[in-house]
Amino acid sequence: NLYFRLMSLLRKLLFPLSLLFYIVQVFRNFLYDRKIIANYKFNIPIISIGNLSVGGTGKTPMVEYLLSKYLEKYKIAILSRGYKRKSKGFVKLNLKSEINYVGDEPFILKKYFPKSKVYVSENRVLGIKSILRDFDCDLIILDDAFQHRRLSVNLNIVLTNYSRPFYKDYIMPVGNLREPRSSYKRADIIIVSKCPENLSSLEMYEIKLKIKPKKNQKLFFTKINYREKIFGDRIEKITYLKNKEIILITGIAETKNIEKYLNDKKIKFKHLKYSDHHKYSKNDLNVIKKLSTNKNVLTTKKDYYKLKENVNNLFYLDIETNFLKDELKFQDEINKLIN
């Protein structure tokens, strides 16, 4: 509690820096909006999956959703920057790519959708040029590119977390927003992600009133669904963990959902919480090994592949994105773009 109070105080003290960051972002967007700075346009359908905040909105599960629905029908390329990867420049992933070399999220996409073409590049424009030389694709999906304004995209999908929507947040470092709230107006589709399963139509309407989508913008609501199994060297039902000593390890931005899921299942756990995209050091691994001796360890899918060589009795929870309503309307928007 003391830590969170100190962090809250620190963020308030950093308000002048936040104001400066706000002015810089407003000016930058003004230059792009008025075409003072030109952007690149490609003759191929491009979808951007992004957000206004720093992490925790479910961008990669949304990319996985699109791959699950469209990969069998279309030739799709995925381009990510590969956050915190060891490599530089443009890299094409293969099934032997190492997670730390290419970045955890691109690694997971290639691992679970081996037929997909996954690439990483800090420079999205150069990345797309390289993709088009390598692969005759029907569609390019950009993971986390809403702020990459040098590139003109055909469909901007912006996600906002139900538990911390952008309209209640503030620009960094006071809050978690990468740019001003008003930037949501650039989106074609807004998705309120990680909603409770029983979200009522009335609450959806109230959220819509707070977001105030423009006439051309579509609004959808999704939830994260945890599969009722855990995966590792073997597959078990989630109930396998009941009445056992569990260590939960997470290196993700937002952990409320996974904690709630385990609590609802009446699974008791000790939580080792690390930052998003965390790279586990030797010291981290020593601590984890010591605490997890003769215990089951549960983690996320991307953390599993960082830990599995060093941790015994390791399992991961898998998730998928589900629409609460209007899923076919969302798919219509995608179909219109591709066709």
Short mmCIF file of C-alpha atoms in Angstrom, two decimals:
data_model
loop_
_atom_site.label_atom_id
_atom_site.label_comp_id
_atom_site.label_asym_id
_atom_site.label_seq_id
_atom_site.Cartn_x
_atom_site.Cartn_y
_atom_site.Cartn_z
CA ASN A 1 0.00 0.00 0.00
CA LEU A 2 2.86 2.36 0.80
CA TYR A 3 4.36 1.64 -2.64
CA PHE A 4 1.14 2.60 -4.43
CA ARG A 5 0.73 5.77 -2.33
CA LEU A 6 4.30 6.79 -3.17
CA MET A 7 3.73 6.08 -6.87
CA SER A 8 0.53 8.15 -6.80
CA LEU A 9 2.41 11.05 -5.17
CA LEU A 10 5.26 10.75 -7.70
CA ARG A 11 2.85 10.90 -10.62
CA LYS A 12 1.28 14.08 -9.24
CA LEU A 13 4.72 15.66 -8.87
CA LEU A 14 5.44 14.79 -12.49
CA PHE A 15 2.40 16.72 -13.77
CA PRO A 16 4.53 19.45 -15.45
CA LEU A 17 6.34 16.76 -17.45
CA SER A 18 2.99 15.25 -18.39
CA LEU A 19 1.79 18.65 -19.62
CA LEU A 20 4.91 19.02 -21.77
CA PHE A 21 4.39 15.53 -23.22
CA TYR A 22 0.74 16.46 -23.96
CA ILE A 23 1.80 19.59 -25.88
CA VAL A 24 4.38 17.65 -27.91
CA GLN A 25 1.81 14.97 -28.85
CA VAL A 26 -0.87 17.52 -29.78
CA PHE A 27 1.62 19.38 -32.01
CA ARG A 28 2.81 16.13 -33.62
CA ASN A 29 -0.76 15.04 -34.39
CA PHE A 30 -1.55 18.51 -35.76
CA LEU A 31 1.32 18.19 -38.27
CA TYR A 32 0.06 14.82 -39.48
CA ASP A 33 -3.63 15.83 -39.51
CA ARG A 34 -2.88 18.88 -41.65
CA LYS A 35 -0.63 16.83 -43.98
CA ILE A 36 2.34 19.05 -43.10
CA ILE A 37 4.18 15.80 -42.49
CA ALA A 38 3.37 13.31 -45.24
CA ASN A 39 2.62 9.66 -44.58
CA TYR A 40 3.12 6.55 -46.68
CA LYS A 41 0.25 4.69 -48.31
CA PHE A 42 0.52 1.17 -49.71
CA ASN A 43 -1.70 -0.50 -52.28
CA ILE A 44 -2.66 -3.37 -49.96
CA PRO A 45 -5.22 -3.63 -47.11
CA ILE A 46 -3.56 -2.81 -43.77
CA ILE A 47 -5.17 -3.20 -40.34
CA SER A 48 -3.62 -1.56 -37.29
CA ILE A 49 -4.37 -3.00 -33.84
CA GLY A 50 -3.43 -0.40 -31.23
CA ASN A 51 -4.40 1.54 -28.14
CA LEU A 52 -3.98 4.91 -26.47
CA SER A 53 -2.45 3.54 -23.28
CA VAL A 54 0.70 1.65 -22.37
CA GLY A 55 -0.06 -2.10 -22.52
CA GLY A 56 -2.76 -4.22 -20.96
CA THR A 57 -5.59 -3.86 -23.49
CA GLY A 58 -5.29 -7.22 -25.26
CA LYS A 59 -3.84 -6.22 -28.63
CA THR A 60 -2.09 -9.53 -29.29
CA PRO A 61 -5.16 -11.66 -28.38
CA MET A 62 -7.06 -9.54 -30.92
CA VAL A 63 -4.41 -10.31 -33.56
CA GLU A 64 -4.79 -14.00 -32.62
CA TYR A 65 -8.56 -13.67 -33.05
CA LEU A 66 -8.13 -12.29 -36.58
CA LEU A 67 -5.68 -15.05 -37.48
CA SER A 68 -8.06 -17.72 -36.17
CA LYS A 69 -10.87 -16.38 -38.36
CA TYR A 70 -9.06 -15.40 -41.55
CA LEU A 71 -5.74 -17.24 -41.90
CA GLU A 72 -7.21 -20.24 -43.69
CA LYS A 73 -8.92 -18.00 -46.22
CA TYR A 74 -6.35 -15.27 -46.86
CA LYS A 75 -2.59 -14.79 -47.07
CA ILE A 76 -1.83 -12.67 -44.00
CA ALA A 77 1.37 -11.01 -42.82
CA ILE A 78 1.81 -9.73 -39.27
CA LEU A 79 4.24 -6.93 -38.53
CA SER A 80 5.30 -6.04 -34.98
CA ARG A 81 8.12 -3.91 -33.63
CA GLY A 82 9.15 -6.82 -31.40
CA TYR A 83 9.29 -4.86 -28.16
CA LYS A 84 12.42 -5.52 -26.03
CA ARG A 85 13.88 -7.95 -28.58
CA LYS A 86 17.64 -8.45 -28.86
CA SER A 87 17.67 -8.13 -32.65
CA LYS A 88 17.54 -4.92 -34.69
CA GLY A 89 16.00 -4.02 -38.03
CA PHE A 90 13.78 -6.23 -40.17
CA VAL A 91 13.54 -9.91 -39.17
CA LYS A 92 11.34 -12.67 -40.59
CA LEU A 93 10.36 -15.24 -37.96
CA ASN A 94 10.51 -18.98 -38.41
CA LEU A 95 9.67 -21.87 -36.10
CA LYS A 96 13.24 -21.90 -34.76
CA SER A 97 13.25 -18.19 -33.83
CA GLU A 98 14.20 -17.52 -30.20
CA ILE A 99 11.78 -15.58 -28.02
CA ASN A 100 14.32 -13.03 -26.74
CA TYR A 101 15.72 -12.47 -30.24
CA VAL A 102 12.40 -11.59 -31.91
CA GLY A 103 10.21 -10.45 -28.98
CA ASP A 104 7.69 -12.41 -26.94
CA GLU A 105 4.46 -11.48 -28.73
CA PRO A 106 5.68 -12.10 -32.32
CA PHE A 107 7.19 -15.37 -31.08
CA ILE A 108 3.81 -16.50 -29.68
CA LEU A 109 1.99 -15.57 -32.89
CA LYS A 110 4.39 -17.63 -35.00
CA LYS A 111 4.38 -20.52 -32.51
CA TYR A 112 0.59 -20.90 -32.45
CA PHE A 113 -0.10 -19.90 -36.04
CA PRO A 114 2.82 -21.57 -37.86
CA LYS A 115 1.24 -20.96 -41.26
CA SER A 116 1.27 -17.21 -40.68
CA LYS A 117 4.05 -14.93 -41.89
CA VAL A 118 5.33 -12.94 -38.91
CA TYR A 119 7.89 -10.15 -39.15
CA VAL A 120 9.42 -7.57 -36.82
CA SER A 121 10.72 -4.11 -37.65
CA GLU A 122 11.01 -0.87 -35.66
CA ASN A 123 10.33 1.06 -38.86
CA ARG A 124 6.88 0.01 -40.05
CA VAL A 125 7.22 1.64 -43.48
CA LEU A 126 10.49 -0.14 -44.25
CA GLY A 127 9.02 -3.26 -42.68
CA ILE A 128 6.05 -3.29 -45.06
CA LYS A 129 8.29 -2.65 -48.07
CA SER A 130 10.39 -5.65 -47.04
CA ILE A 131 7.28 -7.82 -46.50
CA LEU A 132 5.95 -7.01 -49.97
CA ARG A 133 9.26 -8.06 -51.48
CA ASP A 134 9.14 -11.33 -49.52
CA PHE A 135 5.46 -12.34 -49.58
CA ASP A 136 2.53 -11.81 -51.93
CA CYS A 137 -0.04 -11.25 -49.19
CA ASP A 138 -3.72 -10.24 -49.17
CA LEU A 139 -3.61 -8.40 -45.84
CA ILE A 140 -1.08 -6.93 -43.39
CA ILE A 141 -1.89 -6.71 -39.68
CA LEU A 142 0.15 -4.28 -37.60
CA ASP A 143 0.46 -5.12 -33.91
CA ASP A 144 0.64 -1.90 -31.84
CA ALA A 145 0.88 0.80 -34.51
CA PHE A 146 -1.77 3.41 -33.67
CA GLN A 147 0.92 5.99 -32.84
CA HIS A 148 2.95 5.16 -35.98
CA ARG A 149 1.53 8.01 -38.04
CA ARG A 150 4.11 7.90 -40.82
CA LEU A 151 2.01 5.06 -42.17
CA SER A 152 -1.50 5.37 -43.61
CA VAL A 153 -3.65 2.34 -42.76
CA ASN A 154 -7.04 1.23 -44.07
CA LEU A 155 -8.56 0.21 -40.74
CA ASN A 156 -7.51 1.54 -37.33
CA ILE A 157 -8.72 -0.66 -34.47
CA VAL A 158 -8.18 0.84 -31.02
CA LEU A 159 -8.63 -1.17 -27.82
CA THR A 160 -9.33 0.29 -24.39
CA ASN A 161 -9.41 -1.69 -21.16
CA TYR A 162 -12.82 -1.87 -19.46
CA SER A 163 -11.23 -1.46 -16.02
CA ARG A 164 -9.18 1.58 -17.10
CA PRO A 165 -10.79 3.17 -20.16
CA PHE A 166 -8.96 5.97 -21.93
CA TYR A 167 -11.63 8.53 -20.97
CA LYS A 168 -10.72 8.05 -17.28
CA ASP A 169 -6.97 8.06 -17.86
CA TYR A 170 -4.31 10.77 -18.17
CA ILE A 171 -1.29 11.25 -20.36
CA MET A 172 2.06 9.88 -19.16
CA PRO A 173 3.68 10.08 -16.68
CA VAL A 174 0.66 11.12 -14.58
CA GLY A 175 -1.40 8.39 -16.25
CA ASN A 176 -0.84 5.66 -18.83
CA LEU A 177 -1.91 7.40 -22.05
CA ARG A 178 0.62 7.67 -24.86
CA GLU A 179 -1.25 10.60 -26.38
CA PRO A 180 -4.27 12.81 -25.57
CA ARG A 181 -7.71 11.23 -25.08
CA SER A 182 -9.02 13.07 -28.14
CA SER A 183 -6.80 10.89 -30.35
CA TYR A 184 -9.46 8.17 -30.22
CA LYS A 185 -11.17 10.10 -33.03
CA ARG A 186 -8.61 8.68 -35.50
CA ALA A 187 -9.92 5.16 -34.90
CA ASP A 188 -12.33 3.40 -37.25
CA ILE A 189 -13.24 0.76 -34.67
CA ILE A 190 -13.13 1.09 -30.88
CA ILE A 191 -13.13 -2.07 -28.79
CA VAL A 192 -13.73 -2.02 -25.05
CA SER A 193 -11.71 -5.09 -24.07
CA LYS A 194 -11.54 -7.36 -21.00
CA CYS A 195 -15.16 -6.68 -20.09
CA PRO A 196 -16.96 -8.76 -17.45
CA GLU A 197 -18.99 -11.57 -18.98
CA ASN A 198 -22.25 -10.26 -17.54
CA LEU A 199 -21.84 -6.68 -18.79
CA SER A 200 -25.36 -5.36 -19.29
CA SER A 201 -26.74 -3.53 -22.33
CA LEU A 202 -27.37 -0.54 -20.07
CA GLU A 203 -23.73 -0.36 -19.00
CA MET A 204 -22.62 -0.73 -22.62
CA TYR A 205 -24.83 2.23 -23.46
CA GLU A 206 -23.40 4.27 -20.58
CA ILE A 207 -19.84 3.52 -21.77
CA LYS A 208 -20.84 4.55 -25.29
CA LEU A 209 -22.08 7.90 -23.94
CA LYS A 210 -18.72 8.45 -22.22
CA ILE A 211 -16.67 7.50 -25.29
CA LYS A 212 -18.86 9.53 -27.65
CA PRO A 213 -17.91 7.69 -30.85
CA LYS A 214 -18.26 9.66 -34.07
CA LYS A 215 -20.84 8.63 -36.67
CA ASN A 216 -18.26 6.76 -38.74
CA GLN A 217 -16.85 4.86 -35.74
CA LYS A 218 -18.01 1.40 -34.69
CA LEU A 219 -17.98 0.35 -31.03
CA PHE A 220 -17.65 -3.25 -29.80
CA PHE A 221 -17.26 -5.01 -26.45
CA THR A 222 -15.08 -8.06 -25.88
CA LYS A 223 -14.02 -10.27 -22.98
CA ILE A 224 -11.02 -12.46 -22.31
CA ASN A 225 -11.98 -16.11 -22.03
CA TYR A 226 -9.67 -18.42 -20.08
CA ARG A 227 -9.62 -21.96 -21.39
CA GLU A 228 -10.50 -24.48 -18.70
CA LYS A 229 -7.17 -26.28 -19.11
CA ILE A 230 -3.56 -25.61 -18.25
CA PHE A 231 -0.76 -26.44 -20.67
CA GLY A 232 2.87 -27.46 -20.26
CA ASP A 233 4.71 -30.77 -20.65
CA ARG A 234 1.23 -32.20 -20.29
CA ILE A 235 -2.34 -30.88 -20.32
CA GLU A 236 -4.48 -30.82 -17.19
CA LYS A 237 -7.87 -29.41 -16.26
CA ILE A 238 -7.67 -26.19 -14.28
CA THR A 239 -9.17 -28.04 -11.31
CA TYR A 240 -5.87 -29.96 -11.08
CA LEU A 241 -4.47 -26.93 -9.23
CA LYS A 242 -7.09 -26.97 -6.47
CA ASN A 243 -5.76 -27.68 -2.98
CA LYS A 244 -2.17 -27.42 -4.21
CA GLU A 245 0.54 -24.86 -3.47
CA ILE A 246 0.71 -22.60 -6.52
CA ILE A 247 3.20 -19.94 -7.58
CA LEU A 248 1.72 -17.52 -10.14
CA ILE A 249 4.31 -15.69 -12.24
CA THR A 250 3.29 -12.84 -14.54
CA GLY A 251 5.25 -10.48 -16.77
CA ILE A 252 2.25 -8.64 -18.20
CA ALA A 253 0.85 -5.12 -17.83
CA GLU A 254 -2.51 -6.01 -16.29
CA THR A 255 -3.05 -8.92 -13.89
CA LYS A 256 -6.52 -8.30 -12.42
CA ASN A 257 -8.24 -10.70 -14.80
CA ILE A 258 -5.96 -13.67 -14.19
CA GLU A 259 -6.08 -13.09 -10.42
CA LYS A 260 -9.89 -12.91 -10.50
CA TYR A 261 -10.10 -16.07 -12.61
CA LEU A 262 -8.00 -18.06 -10.14
CA ASN A 263 -9.87 -16.64 -7.15
CA ASP A 264 -13.20 -17.55 -8.75
CA LYS A 265 -11.87 -21.09 -9.21
CA LYS A 266 -10.88 -21.07 -5.51
CA ILE A 267 -7.24 -21.68 -6.40
CA LYS A 268 -4.86 -20.20 -3.83
CA PHE A 269 -1.60 -18.79 -5.12
CA LYS A 270 1.46 -16.73 -4.26
CA HIS A 271 1.97 -14.10 -6.95
CA LEU A 272 5.37 -13.06 -8.30
CA LYS A 273 4.56 -10.02 -10.39
CA TYR A 274 7.03 -8.62 -12.93
CA SER A 275 6.78 -5.79 -15.45
CA ASP A 276 5.31 -6.23 -18.93
CA HIS A 277 7.64 -8.07 -21.38
CA HIS A 278 10.00 -8.83 -18.48
CA LYS A 279 13.30 -10.53 -19.29
CA TYR A 280 14.08 -12.95 -16.47
CA SER A 281 17.57 -12.53 -15.05
CA LYS A 282 19.63 -15.23 -13.35
CA ASN A 283 18.66 -13.68 -10.03
CA ASP A 284 14.96 -13.79 -10.97
CA LEU A 285 15.28 -17.46 -11.93
CA ASN A 286 17.08 -18.29 -8.68
CA VAL A 287 14.30 -16.66 -6.66
CA ILE A 288 11.63 -18.50 -8.68
CA LYS A 289 13.42 -21.85 -8.33
CA LYS A 290 13.76 -21.39 -4.57
CA LEU A 291 10.11 -20.44 -4.05
CA SER A 292 8.72 -23.08 -6.43
CA THR A 293 10.50 -26.18 -5.10
CA ASN A 294 7.97 -29.05 -5.06
CA LYS A 295 5.20 -26.65 -6.11
CA ASN A 296 3.24 -26.11 -9.30
CA VAL A 297 4.03 -22.93 -11.19
CA LEU A 298 1.42 -21.18 -13.33
CA THR A 299 2.20 -18.40 -15.77
CA THR A 300 1.08 -16.73 -19.00
CA LYS A 301 1.73 -18.18 -22.44
CA LYS A 302 4.51 -15.75 -23.33
CA ASP A 303 6.20 -16.08 -19.92
CA TYR A 304 6.05 -19.88 -20.20
CA TYR A 305 8.52 -19.89 -23.10
CA LYS A 306 10.91 -17.63 -21.18
CA LEU A 307 10.85 -19.86 -18.08
CA LYS A 308 10.35 -23.43 -19.26
CA GLU A 309 14.05 -24.32 -19.53
CA ASN A 310 14.65 -23.34 -15.91
CA VAL A 311 11.46 -24.02 -13.94
CA ASN A 312 9.91 -27.39 -13.08
CA ASN A 313 6.18 -28.19 -12.88
CA LEU A 314 5.45 -25.20 -15.12
CA PHE A 315 2.05 -24.63 -16.74
CA TYR A 316 0.42 -21.74 -18.56
CA LEU A 317 -3.11 -20.45 -18.91
CA ASP A 318 -4.30 -19.81 -22.44
CA ILE A 319 -6.77 -17.08 -23.37
CA GLU A 320 -8.89 -16.05 -26.31
CA THR A 321 -10.91 -12.98 -27.25
CA ASN A 322 -14.71 -13.33 -27.38
CA PHE A 323 -17.22 -10.70 -28.47
CA LEU A 324 -20.07 -10.00 -26.08
CA LYS A 325 -22.30 -9.02 -29.00
CA ASP A 326 -22.21 -7.98 -32.67
CA GLU A 327 -19.33 -10.29 -33.62
CA LEU A 328 -20.70 -10.72 -37.15
CA LYS A 329 -20.88 -6.93 -37.58
CA PHE A 330 -17.21 -6.73 -36.63
CA GLN A 331 -16.35 -9.45 -39.14
CA ASP A 332 -18.31 -7.57 -41.79
CA GLU A 333 -15.96 -4.61 -41.34
CA ILE A 334 -12.95 -6.87 -41.88
CA ASN A 335 -14.55 -8.61 -44.88
CA LYS A 336 -15.36 -5.26 -46.52
CA LEU A 337 -11.72 -4.25 -46.23
CA ILE A 338 -10.23 -7.44 -47.64
CA ASN A 339 -12.76 -7.89 -50.41
#
